[in-house]
XYZ file of N, CA and C in Angstrom:
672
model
N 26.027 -28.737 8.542
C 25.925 -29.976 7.778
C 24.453 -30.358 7.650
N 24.111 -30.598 5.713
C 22.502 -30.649 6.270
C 22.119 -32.466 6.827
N 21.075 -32.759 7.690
C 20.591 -34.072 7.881
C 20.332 -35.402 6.968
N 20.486 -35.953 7.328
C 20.640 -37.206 6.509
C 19.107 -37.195 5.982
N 17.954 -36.811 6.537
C 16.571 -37.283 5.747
C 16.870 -36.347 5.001
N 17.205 -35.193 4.978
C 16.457 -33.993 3.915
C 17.839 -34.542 2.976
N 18.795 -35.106 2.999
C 19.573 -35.652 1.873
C 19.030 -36.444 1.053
N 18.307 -37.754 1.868
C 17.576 -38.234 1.053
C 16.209 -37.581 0.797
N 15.685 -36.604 0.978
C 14.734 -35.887 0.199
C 14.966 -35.106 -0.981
N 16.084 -34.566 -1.073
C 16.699 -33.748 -1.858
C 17.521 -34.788 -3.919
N 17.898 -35.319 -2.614
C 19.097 -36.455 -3.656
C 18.615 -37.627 -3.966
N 17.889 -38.503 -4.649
C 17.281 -39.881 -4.472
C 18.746 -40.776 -5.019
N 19.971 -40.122 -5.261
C 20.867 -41.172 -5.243
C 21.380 -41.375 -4.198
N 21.110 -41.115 -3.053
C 21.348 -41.258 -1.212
C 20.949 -42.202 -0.967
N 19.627 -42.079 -1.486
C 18.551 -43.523 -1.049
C 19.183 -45.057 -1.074
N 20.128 -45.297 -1.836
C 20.862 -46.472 -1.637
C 22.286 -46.754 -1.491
N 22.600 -45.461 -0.203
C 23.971 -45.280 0.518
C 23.820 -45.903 1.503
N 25.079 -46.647 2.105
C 25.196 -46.805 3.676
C 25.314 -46.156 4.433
N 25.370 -46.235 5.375
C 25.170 -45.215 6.726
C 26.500 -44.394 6.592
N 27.319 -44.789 6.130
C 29.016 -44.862 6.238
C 28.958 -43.397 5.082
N 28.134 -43.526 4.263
C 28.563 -43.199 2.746
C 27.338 -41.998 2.836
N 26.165 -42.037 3.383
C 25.562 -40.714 3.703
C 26.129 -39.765 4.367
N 26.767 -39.856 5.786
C 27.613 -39.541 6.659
C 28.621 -38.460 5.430
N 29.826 -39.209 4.989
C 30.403 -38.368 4.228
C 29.198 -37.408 2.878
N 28.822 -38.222 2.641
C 28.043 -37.436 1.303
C 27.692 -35.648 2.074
N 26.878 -36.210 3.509
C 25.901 -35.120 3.930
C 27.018 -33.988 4.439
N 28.073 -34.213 4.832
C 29.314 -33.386 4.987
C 29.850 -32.476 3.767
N 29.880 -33.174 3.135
C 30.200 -32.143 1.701
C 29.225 -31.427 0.957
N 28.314 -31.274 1.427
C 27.376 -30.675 0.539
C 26.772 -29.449 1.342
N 26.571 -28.308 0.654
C 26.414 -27.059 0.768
C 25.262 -26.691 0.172
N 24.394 -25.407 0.613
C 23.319 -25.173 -0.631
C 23.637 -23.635 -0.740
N 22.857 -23.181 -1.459
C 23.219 -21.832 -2.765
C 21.981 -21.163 -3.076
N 21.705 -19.964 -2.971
C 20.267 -19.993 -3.604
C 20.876 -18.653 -4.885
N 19.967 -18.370 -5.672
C 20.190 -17.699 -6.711
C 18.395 -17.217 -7.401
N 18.755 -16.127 -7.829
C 17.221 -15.127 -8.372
C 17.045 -15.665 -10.243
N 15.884 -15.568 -10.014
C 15.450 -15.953 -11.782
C 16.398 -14.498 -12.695
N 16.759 -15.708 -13.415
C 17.346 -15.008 -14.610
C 18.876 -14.752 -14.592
N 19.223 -15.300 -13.370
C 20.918 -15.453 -13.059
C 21.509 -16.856 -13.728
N 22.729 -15.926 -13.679
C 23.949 -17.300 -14.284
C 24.270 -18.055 -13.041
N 23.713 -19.157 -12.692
C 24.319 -19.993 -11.651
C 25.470 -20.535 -12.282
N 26.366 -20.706 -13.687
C 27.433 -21.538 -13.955
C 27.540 -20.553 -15.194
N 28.836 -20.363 -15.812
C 29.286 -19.974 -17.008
C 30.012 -20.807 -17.826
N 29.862 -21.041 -19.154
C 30.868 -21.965 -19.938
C 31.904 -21.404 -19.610
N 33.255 -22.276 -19.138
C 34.377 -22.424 -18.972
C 34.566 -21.955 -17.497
N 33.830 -21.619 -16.940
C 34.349 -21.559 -15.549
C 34.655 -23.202 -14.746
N 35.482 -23.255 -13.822
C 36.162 -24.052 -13.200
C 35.275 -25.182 -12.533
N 35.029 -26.632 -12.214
C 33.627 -27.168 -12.188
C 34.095 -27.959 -10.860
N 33.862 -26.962 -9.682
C 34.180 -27.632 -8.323
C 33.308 -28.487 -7.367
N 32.065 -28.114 -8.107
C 30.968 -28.997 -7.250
C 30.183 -29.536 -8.397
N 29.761 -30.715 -7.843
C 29.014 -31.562 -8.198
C 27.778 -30.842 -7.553
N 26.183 -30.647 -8.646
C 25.510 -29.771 -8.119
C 23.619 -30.395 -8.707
N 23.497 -30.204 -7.316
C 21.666 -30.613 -7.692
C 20.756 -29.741 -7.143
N 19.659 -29.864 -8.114
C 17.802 -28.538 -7.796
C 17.710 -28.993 -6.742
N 17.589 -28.017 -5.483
C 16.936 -28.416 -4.715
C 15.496 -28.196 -4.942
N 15.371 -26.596 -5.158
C 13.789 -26.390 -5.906
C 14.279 -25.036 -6.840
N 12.919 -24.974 -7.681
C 13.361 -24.210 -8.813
C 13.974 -24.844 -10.060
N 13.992 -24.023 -10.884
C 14.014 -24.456 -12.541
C 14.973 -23.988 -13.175
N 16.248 -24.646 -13.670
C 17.185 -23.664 -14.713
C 17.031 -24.597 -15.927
N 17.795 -23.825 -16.555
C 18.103 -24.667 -18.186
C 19.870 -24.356 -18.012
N 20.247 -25.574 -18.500
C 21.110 -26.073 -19.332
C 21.512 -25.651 -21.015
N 22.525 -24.845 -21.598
C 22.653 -24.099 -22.805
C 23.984 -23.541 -22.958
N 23.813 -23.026 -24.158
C 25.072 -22.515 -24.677
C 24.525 -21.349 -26.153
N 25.431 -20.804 -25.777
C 25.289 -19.752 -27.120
C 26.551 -20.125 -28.125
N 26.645 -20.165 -29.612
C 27.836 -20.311 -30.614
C 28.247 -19.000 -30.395
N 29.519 -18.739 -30.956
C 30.362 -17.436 -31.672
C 29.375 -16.809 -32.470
N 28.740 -17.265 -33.317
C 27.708 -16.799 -34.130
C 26.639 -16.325 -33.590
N 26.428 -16.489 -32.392
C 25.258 -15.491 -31.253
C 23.963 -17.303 -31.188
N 24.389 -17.881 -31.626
C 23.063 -18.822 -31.863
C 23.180 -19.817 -30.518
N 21.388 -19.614 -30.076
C 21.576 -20.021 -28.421
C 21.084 -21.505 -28.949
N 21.496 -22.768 -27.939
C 20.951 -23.566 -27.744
C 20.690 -24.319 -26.559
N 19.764 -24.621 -26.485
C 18.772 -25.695 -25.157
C 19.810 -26.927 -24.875
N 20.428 -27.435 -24.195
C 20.661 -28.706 -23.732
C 19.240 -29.290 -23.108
N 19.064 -29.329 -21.791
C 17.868 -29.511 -21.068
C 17.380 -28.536 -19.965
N 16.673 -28.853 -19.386
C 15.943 -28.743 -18.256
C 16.233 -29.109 -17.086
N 15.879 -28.210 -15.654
C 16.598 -28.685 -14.993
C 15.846 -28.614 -13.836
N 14.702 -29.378 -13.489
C 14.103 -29.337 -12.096
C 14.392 -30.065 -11.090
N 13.705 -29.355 -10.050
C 14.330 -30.300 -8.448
C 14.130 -31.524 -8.569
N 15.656 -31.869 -8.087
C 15.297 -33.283 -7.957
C 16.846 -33.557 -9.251
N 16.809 -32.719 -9.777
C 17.861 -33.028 -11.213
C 19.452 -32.677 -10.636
N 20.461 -33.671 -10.686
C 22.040 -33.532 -10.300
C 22.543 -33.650 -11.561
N 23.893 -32.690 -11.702
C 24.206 -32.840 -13.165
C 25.148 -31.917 -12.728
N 26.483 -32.396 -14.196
C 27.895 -31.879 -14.026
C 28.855 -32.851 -13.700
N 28.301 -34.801 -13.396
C 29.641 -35.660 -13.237
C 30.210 -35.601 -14.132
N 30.185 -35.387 -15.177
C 30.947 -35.528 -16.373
C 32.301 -34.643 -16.282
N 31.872 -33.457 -15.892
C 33.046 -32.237 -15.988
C 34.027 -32.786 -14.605
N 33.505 -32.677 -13.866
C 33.858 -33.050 -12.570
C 34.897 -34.434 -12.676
N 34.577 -35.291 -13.333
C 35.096 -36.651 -13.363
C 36.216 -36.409 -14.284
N 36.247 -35.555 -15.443
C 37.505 -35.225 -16.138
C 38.077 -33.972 -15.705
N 37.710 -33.451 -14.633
C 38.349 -32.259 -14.486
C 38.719 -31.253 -15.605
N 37.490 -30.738 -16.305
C 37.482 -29.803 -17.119
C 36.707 -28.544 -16.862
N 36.864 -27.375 -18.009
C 35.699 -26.292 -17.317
C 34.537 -26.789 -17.751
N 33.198 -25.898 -17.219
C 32.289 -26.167 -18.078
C 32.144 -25.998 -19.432
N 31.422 -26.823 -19.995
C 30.974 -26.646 -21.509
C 29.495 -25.886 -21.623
N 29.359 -25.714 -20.721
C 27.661 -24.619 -21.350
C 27.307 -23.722 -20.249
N 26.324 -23.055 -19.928
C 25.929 -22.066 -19.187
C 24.690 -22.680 -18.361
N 24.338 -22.641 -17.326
C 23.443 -22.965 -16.571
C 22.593 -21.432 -15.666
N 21.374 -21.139 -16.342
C 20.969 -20.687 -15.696
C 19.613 -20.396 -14.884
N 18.907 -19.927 -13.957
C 18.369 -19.595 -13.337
C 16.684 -19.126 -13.650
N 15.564 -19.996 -14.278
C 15.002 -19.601 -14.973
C 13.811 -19.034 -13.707
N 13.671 -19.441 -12.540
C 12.942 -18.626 -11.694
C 14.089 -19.092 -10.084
N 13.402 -18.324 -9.184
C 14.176 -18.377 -8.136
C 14.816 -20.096 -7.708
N 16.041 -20.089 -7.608
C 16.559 -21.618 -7.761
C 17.415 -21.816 -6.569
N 17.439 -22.822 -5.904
C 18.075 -23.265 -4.695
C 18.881 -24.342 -4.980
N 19.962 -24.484 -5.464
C 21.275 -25.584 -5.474
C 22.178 -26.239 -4.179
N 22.151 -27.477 -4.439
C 23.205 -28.379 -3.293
C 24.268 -28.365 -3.873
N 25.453 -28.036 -3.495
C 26.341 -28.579 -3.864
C 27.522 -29.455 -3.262
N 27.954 -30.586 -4.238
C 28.384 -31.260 -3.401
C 30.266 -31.044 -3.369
N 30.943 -30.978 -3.021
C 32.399 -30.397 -3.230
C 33.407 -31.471 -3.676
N 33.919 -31.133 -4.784
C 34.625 -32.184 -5.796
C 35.087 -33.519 -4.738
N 35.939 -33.220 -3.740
C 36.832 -34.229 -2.717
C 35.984 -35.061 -2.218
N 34.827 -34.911 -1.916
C 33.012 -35.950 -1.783
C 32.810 -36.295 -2.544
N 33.152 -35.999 -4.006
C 32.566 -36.592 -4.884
C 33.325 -37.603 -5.262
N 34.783 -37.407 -5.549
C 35.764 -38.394 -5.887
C 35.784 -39.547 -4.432
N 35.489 -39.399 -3.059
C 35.427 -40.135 -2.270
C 34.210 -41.020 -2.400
N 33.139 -40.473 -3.343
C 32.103 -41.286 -3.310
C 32.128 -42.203 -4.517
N 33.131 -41.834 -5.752
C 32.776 -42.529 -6.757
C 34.503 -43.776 -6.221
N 35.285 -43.452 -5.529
C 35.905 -44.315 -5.503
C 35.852 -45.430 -4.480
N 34.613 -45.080 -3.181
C 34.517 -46.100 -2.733
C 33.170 -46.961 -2.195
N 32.105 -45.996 -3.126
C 30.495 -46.509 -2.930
C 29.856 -47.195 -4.624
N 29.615 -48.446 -4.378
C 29.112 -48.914 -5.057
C 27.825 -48.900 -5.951
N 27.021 -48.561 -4.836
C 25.583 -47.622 -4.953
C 25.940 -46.431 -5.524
N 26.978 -45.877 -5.396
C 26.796 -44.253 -6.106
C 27.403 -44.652 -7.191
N 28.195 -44.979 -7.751
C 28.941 -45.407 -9.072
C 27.686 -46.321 -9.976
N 26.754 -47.145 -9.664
C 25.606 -47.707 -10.289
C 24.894 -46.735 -10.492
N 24.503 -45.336 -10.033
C 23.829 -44.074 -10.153
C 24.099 -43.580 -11.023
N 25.876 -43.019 -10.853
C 26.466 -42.587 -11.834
C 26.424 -43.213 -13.731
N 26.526 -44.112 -13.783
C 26.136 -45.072 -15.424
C 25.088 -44.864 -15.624
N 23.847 -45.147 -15.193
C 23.064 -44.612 -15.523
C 22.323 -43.659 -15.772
N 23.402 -42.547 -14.783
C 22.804 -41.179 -15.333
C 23.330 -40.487 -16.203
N 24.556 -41.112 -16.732
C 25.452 -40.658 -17.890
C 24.838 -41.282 -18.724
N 24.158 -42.461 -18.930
C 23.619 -42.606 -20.317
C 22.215 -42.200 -20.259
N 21.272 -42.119 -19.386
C 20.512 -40.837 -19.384
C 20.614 -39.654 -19.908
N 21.678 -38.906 -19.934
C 22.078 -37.749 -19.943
C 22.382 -37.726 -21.452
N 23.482 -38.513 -21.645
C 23.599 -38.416 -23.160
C 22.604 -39.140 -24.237
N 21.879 -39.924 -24.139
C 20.103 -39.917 -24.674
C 19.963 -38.796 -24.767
N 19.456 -37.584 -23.458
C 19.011 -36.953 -23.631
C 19.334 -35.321 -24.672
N 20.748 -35.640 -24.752
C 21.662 -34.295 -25.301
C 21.412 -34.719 -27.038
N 21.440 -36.132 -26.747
C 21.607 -36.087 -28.713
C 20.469 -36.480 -29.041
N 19.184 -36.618 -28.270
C 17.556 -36.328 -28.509
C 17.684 -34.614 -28.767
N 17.880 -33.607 -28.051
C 17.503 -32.382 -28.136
C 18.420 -31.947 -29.667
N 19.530 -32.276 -30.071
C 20.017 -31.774 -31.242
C 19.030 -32.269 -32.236
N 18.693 -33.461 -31.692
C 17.824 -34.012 -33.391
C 17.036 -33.158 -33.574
N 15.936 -32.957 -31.941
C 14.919 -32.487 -32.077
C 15.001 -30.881 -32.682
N 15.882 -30.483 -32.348
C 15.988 -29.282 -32.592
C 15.830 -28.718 -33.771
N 16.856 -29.686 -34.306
C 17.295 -29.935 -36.057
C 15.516 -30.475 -36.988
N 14.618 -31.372 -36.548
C 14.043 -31.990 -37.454
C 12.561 -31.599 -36.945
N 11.919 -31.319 -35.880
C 10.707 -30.776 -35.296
C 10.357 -29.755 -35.666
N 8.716 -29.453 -35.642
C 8.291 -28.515 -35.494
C 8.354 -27.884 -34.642
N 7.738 -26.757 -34.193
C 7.906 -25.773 -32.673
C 6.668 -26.648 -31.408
N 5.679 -27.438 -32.175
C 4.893 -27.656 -31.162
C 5.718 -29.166 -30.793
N 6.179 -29.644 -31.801
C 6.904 -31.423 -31.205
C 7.581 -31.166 -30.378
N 8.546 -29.906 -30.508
C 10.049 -29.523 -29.704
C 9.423 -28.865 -28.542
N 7.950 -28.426 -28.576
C 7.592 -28.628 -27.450
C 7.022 -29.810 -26.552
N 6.820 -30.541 -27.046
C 6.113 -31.849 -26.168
C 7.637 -32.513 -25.770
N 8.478 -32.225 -26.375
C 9.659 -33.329 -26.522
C 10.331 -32.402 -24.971
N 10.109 -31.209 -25.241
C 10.422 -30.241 -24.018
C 10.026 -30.711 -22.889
N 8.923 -30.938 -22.593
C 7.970 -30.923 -21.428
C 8.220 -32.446 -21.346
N 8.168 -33.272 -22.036
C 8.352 -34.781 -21.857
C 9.655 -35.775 -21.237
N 10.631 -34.291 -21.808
C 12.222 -34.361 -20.986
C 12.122 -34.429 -19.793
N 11.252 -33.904 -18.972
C 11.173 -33.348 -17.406
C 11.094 -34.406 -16.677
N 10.340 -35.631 -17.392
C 9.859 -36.609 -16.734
C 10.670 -37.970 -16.879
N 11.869 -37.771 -17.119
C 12.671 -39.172 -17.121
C 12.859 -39.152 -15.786
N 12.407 -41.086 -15.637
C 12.409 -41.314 -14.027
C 13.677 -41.233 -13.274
N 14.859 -41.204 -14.211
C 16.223 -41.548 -13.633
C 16.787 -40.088 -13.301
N 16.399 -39.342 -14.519
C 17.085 -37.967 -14.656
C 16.404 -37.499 -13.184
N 15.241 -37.053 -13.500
C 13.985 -36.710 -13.091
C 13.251 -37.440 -11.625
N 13.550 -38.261 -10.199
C 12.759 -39.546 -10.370
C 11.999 -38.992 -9.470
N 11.621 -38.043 -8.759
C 10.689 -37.372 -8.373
C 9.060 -36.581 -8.785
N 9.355 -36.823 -9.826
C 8.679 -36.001 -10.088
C 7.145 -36.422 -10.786
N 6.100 -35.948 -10.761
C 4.547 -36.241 -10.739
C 4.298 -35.867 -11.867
N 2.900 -36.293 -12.370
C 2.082 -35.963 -13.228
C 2.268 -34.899 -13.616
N 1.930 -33.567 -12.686
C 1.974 -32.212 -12.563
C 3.257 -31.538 -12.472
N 3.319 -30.526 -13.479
C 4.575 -30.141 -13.550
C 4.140 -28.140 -13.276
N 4.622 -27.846 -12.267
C 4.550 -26.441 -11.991
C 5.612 -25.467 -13.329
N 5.035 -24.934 -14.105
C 5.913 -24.506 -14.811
C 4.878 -23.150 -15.509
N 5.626 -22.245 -16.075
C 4.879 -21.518 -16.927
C 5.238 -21.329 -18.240
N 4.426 -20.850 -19.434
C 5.008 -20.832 -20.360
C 5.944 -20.172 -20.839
N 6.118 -18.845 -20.209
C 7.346 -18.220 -20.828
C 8.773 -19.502 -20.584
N 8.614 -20.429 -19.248
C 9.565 -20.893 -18.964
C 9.505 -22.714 -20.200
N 8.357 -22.631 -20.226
C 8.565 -23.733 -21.445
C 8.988 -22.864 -22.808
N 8.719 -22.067 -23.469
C 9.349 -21.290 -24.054
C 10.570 -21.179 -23.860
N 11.307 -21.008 -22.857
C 12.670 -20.846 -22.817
C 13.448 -22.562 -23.381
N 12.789 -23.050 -22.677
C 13.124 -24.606 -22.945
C 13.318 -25.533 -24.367
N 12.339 -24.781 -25.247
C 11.695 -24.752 -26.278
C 12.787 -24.476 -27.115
N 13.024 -23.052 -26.897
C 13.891 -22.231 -27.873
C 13.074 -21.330 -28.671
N 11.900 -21.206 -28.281
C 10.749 -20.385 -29.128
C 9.980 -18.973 -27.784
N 9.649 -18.230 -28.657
C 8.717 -17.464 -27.725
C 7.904 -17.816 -27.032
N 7.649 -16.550 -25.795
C 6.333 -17.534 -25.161
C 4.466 -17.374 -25.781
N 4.450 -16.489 -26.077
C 3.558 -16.293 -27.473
C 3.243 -17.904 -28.217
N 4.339 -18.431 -28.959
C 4.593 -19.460 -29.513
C 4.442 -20.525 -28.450
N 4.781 -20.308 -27.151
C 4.677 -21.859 -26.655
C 3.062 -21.657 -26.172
N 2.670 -20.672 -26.090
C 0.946 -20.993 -25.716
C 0.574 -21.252 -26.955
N 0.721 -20.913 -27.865
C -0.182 -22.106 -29.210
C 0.366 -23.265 -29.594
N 1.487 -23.683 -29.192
C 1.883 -24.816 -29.082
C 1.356 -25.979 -27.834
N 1.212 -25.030 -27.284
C 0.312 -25.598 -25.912
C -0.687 -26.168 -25.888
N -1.521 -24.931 -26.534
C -3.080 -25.306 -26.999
C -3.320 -26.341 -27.946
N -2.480 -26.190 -28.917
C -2.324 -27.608 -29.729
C -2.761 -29.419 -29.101
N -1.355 -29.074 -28.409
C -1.134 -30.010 -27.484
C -2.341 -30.724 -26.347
N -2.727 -29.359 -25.929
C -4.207 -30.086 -25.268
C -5.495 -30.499 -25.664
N -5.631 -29.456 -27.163
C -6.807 -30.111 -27.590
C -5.971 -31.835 -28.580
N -5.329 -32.253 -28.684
C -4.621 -33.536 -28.971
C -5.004 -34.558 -27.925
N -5.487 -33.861 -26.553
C -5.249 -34.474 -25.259
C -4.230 -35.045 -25.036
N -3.178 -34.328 -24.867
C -1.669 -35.110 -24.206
C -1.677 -34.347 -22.915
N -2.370 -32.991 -22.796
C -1.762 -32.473 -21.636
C -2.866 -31.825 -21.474
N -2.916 -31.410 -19.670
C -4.317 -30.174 -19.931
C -3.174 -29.005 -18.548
N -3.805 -27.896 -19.427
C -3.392 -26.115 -19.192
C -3.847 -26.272 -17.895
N -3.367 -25.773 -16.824
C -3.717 -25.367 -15.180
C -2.888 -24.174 -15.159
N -3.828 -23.273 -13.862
C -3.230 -22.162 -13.887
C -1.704 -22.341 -12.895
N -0.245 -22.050 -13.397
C 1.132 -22.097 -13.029
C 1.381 -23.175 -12.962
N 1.129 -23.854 -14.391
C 1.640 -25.674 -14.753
C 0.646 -26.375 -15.814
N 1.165 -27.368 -16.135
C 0.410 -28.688 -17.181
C 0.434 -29.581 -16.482
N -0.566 -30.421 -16.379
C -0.614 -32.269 -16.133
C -0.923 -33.002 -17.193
N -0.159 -33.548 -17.153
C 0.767 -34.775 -18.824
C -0.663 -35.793 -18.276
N -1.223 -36.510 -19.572
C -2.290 -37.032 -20.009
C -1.195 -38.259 -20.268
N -1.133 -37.735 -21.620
C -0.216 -39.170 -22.796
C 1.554 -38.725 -22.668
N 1.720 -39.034 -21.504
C 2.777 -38.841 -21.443
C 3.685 -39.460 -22.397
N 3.554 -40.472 -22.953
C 4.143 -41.394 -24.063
C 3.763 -40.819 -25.458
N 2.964 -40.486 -25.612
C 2.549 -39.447 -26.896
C 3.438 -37.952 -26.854
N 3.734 -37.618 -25.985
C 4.252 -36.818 -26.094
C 5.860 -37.051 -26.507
N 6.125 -37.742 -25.699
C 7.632 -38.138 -25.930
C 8.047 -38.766 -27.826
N 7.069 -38.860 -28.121
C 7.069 -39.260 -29.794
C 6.183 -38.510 -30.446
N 5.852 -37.245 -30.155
C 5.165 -36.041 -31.000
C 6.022 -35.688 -31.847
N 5.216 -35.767 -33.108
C 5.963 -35.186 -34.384
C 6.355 -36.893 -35.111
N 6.791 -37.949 -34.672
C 7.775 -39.334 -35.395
C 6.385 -39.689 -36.343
C-alpha cells in the first residue's frame, strides 16, 4: 500500500481528503510502469481503474476506420483521467499511449465509487475536472480543424499547463520535440520550425530536453 505523503505527491486531489478518505484512497491504488511507445489502454478495452502520471508522458487519441489519427491531449505527471468511463461503466473510447517511459497509479474502480459516493472533497475535484476536460477535448477539435501547424502547436504545449488538469506543473516543461510533434499531429521536422517560430515571437525559449513558456497566455490564443 503506497504512503499517504507520496499520495499526496503524486495525486493533488488527496490534498483535500480526510484522514478517513486518504486511508481508503491509498489502499486502492496500485502503480504500473510501461516503455515508450506502448499501448498503456486500447479503445474499447474494459475501464477498471481510475488512472494517473505518476511520471512520464502519454497522449490521449484515437485513430477513425479511415486510418485518420487524432490527438485528444496530453498527458503529464501529475494528470488523472478516465472518470468519465469509469462513472458510466463503459469501454474506453480512445487509445492511451506511452510516449516515453511512463509510470501509472491506478486506482481500482470499488475506491473509486467509494470515493465519489462518500467524499465531498473528491466529488468537488471530480466537476471540475470534467469540465476541464471537456474545454479541453472540444478546444483540440477546433484547433485541429481551424489552425495552422505552428498555433496547434502553441495550443499543444499550452494544454500542459492547465492548473486543474495539470496543477503541478512549472514554467519548464521537460519534453522533446518529436514528443510535441506527436501531440501536434505533425512531424517532428515540423514541430522544430514551429518551435523556432514560436521563440523568436518570444512565447517560449528552446532548452536542451524541454521549453520554458515566456507568454504563456499568448500562447494559449496563438493563431485567434
Amino acid at each position: 500500500m503506497i504512503a499517504a505523503d507520496y499520495l499526496k505527491r503524486i495525486a493533488a486531489w488527496s490534498r483535500e481528503l480526510n484522514e478517513r478518505e486518504i486511508e481508503v484512497a491509498r489502499a486502492g491504488i496500485v502503480e504500473k510502469s510501461y516503455r515508450a511507445n506502448e499501448h498503456i489502454f486500447m479503445r474499447g478495452d474494459a475501464f477498471d481503474y481510475w488512472t494517473g502520471i505518476v511520471t512520464g508522458l502519454a497522449r490521449m487519441s484515437t485513430v477513425s476506420s479511415g486510418g485518420k489519427a487524432a490527438t485528444f491531449a496530453g498527458l503529464t505527471a501529475g494528470a488523472w483521467f478516465g472518470e468519465g468511463s469509469v462513472l458510466k461503466s463503459e469501454p474506453r473510447r480512445y487509445d492511451v499511449v506511452a510516449l516515453r517511459d511512463t509510470r501509472l497509479a491506478l486506482m481500482d474502480r470499488n475506491t473509486f465509487f467509494w470515493m465519489f459516493e462518500n467524499s465531498v472533497a473528491f466529488n468537488r475535484f471530480l466537476v471540475r475536472q470534467l469540465n476541464e476536460r471537456l474545454g479541453q477535448f472540444i478546444g483540440a477539435v477546433e484547433h485541429g480543424r481551424t489552425l495552422d501547424a505552428t498555433s496547434r502547436v502553441a495550443r499543444s504545449i499550452s494544454s500542459l499547463f492547465n492548473p486543474i488538469l495539470y496543477p503541478d506543473m512549472t514554467r519548464h516543461l521537460e519534453i522533446t520535440q518529436e514528443e510535441i510533434g506527436a501531440l501536434s499531429g505533425i512531424s517532428r521536422q515540423n514541430a522544430n520550425q514551429c518551435l523556432k517560430r514560436l521563440e523568436k515571437e518570444g512565447l517560449l525559449r528552446l532548452e536542451y530536453g524541454g521549453v520554458t513558456i515566456i507568454e504563456l497566455e499568448r500562447l494559449r490564443h496563438h493563431g485567434d
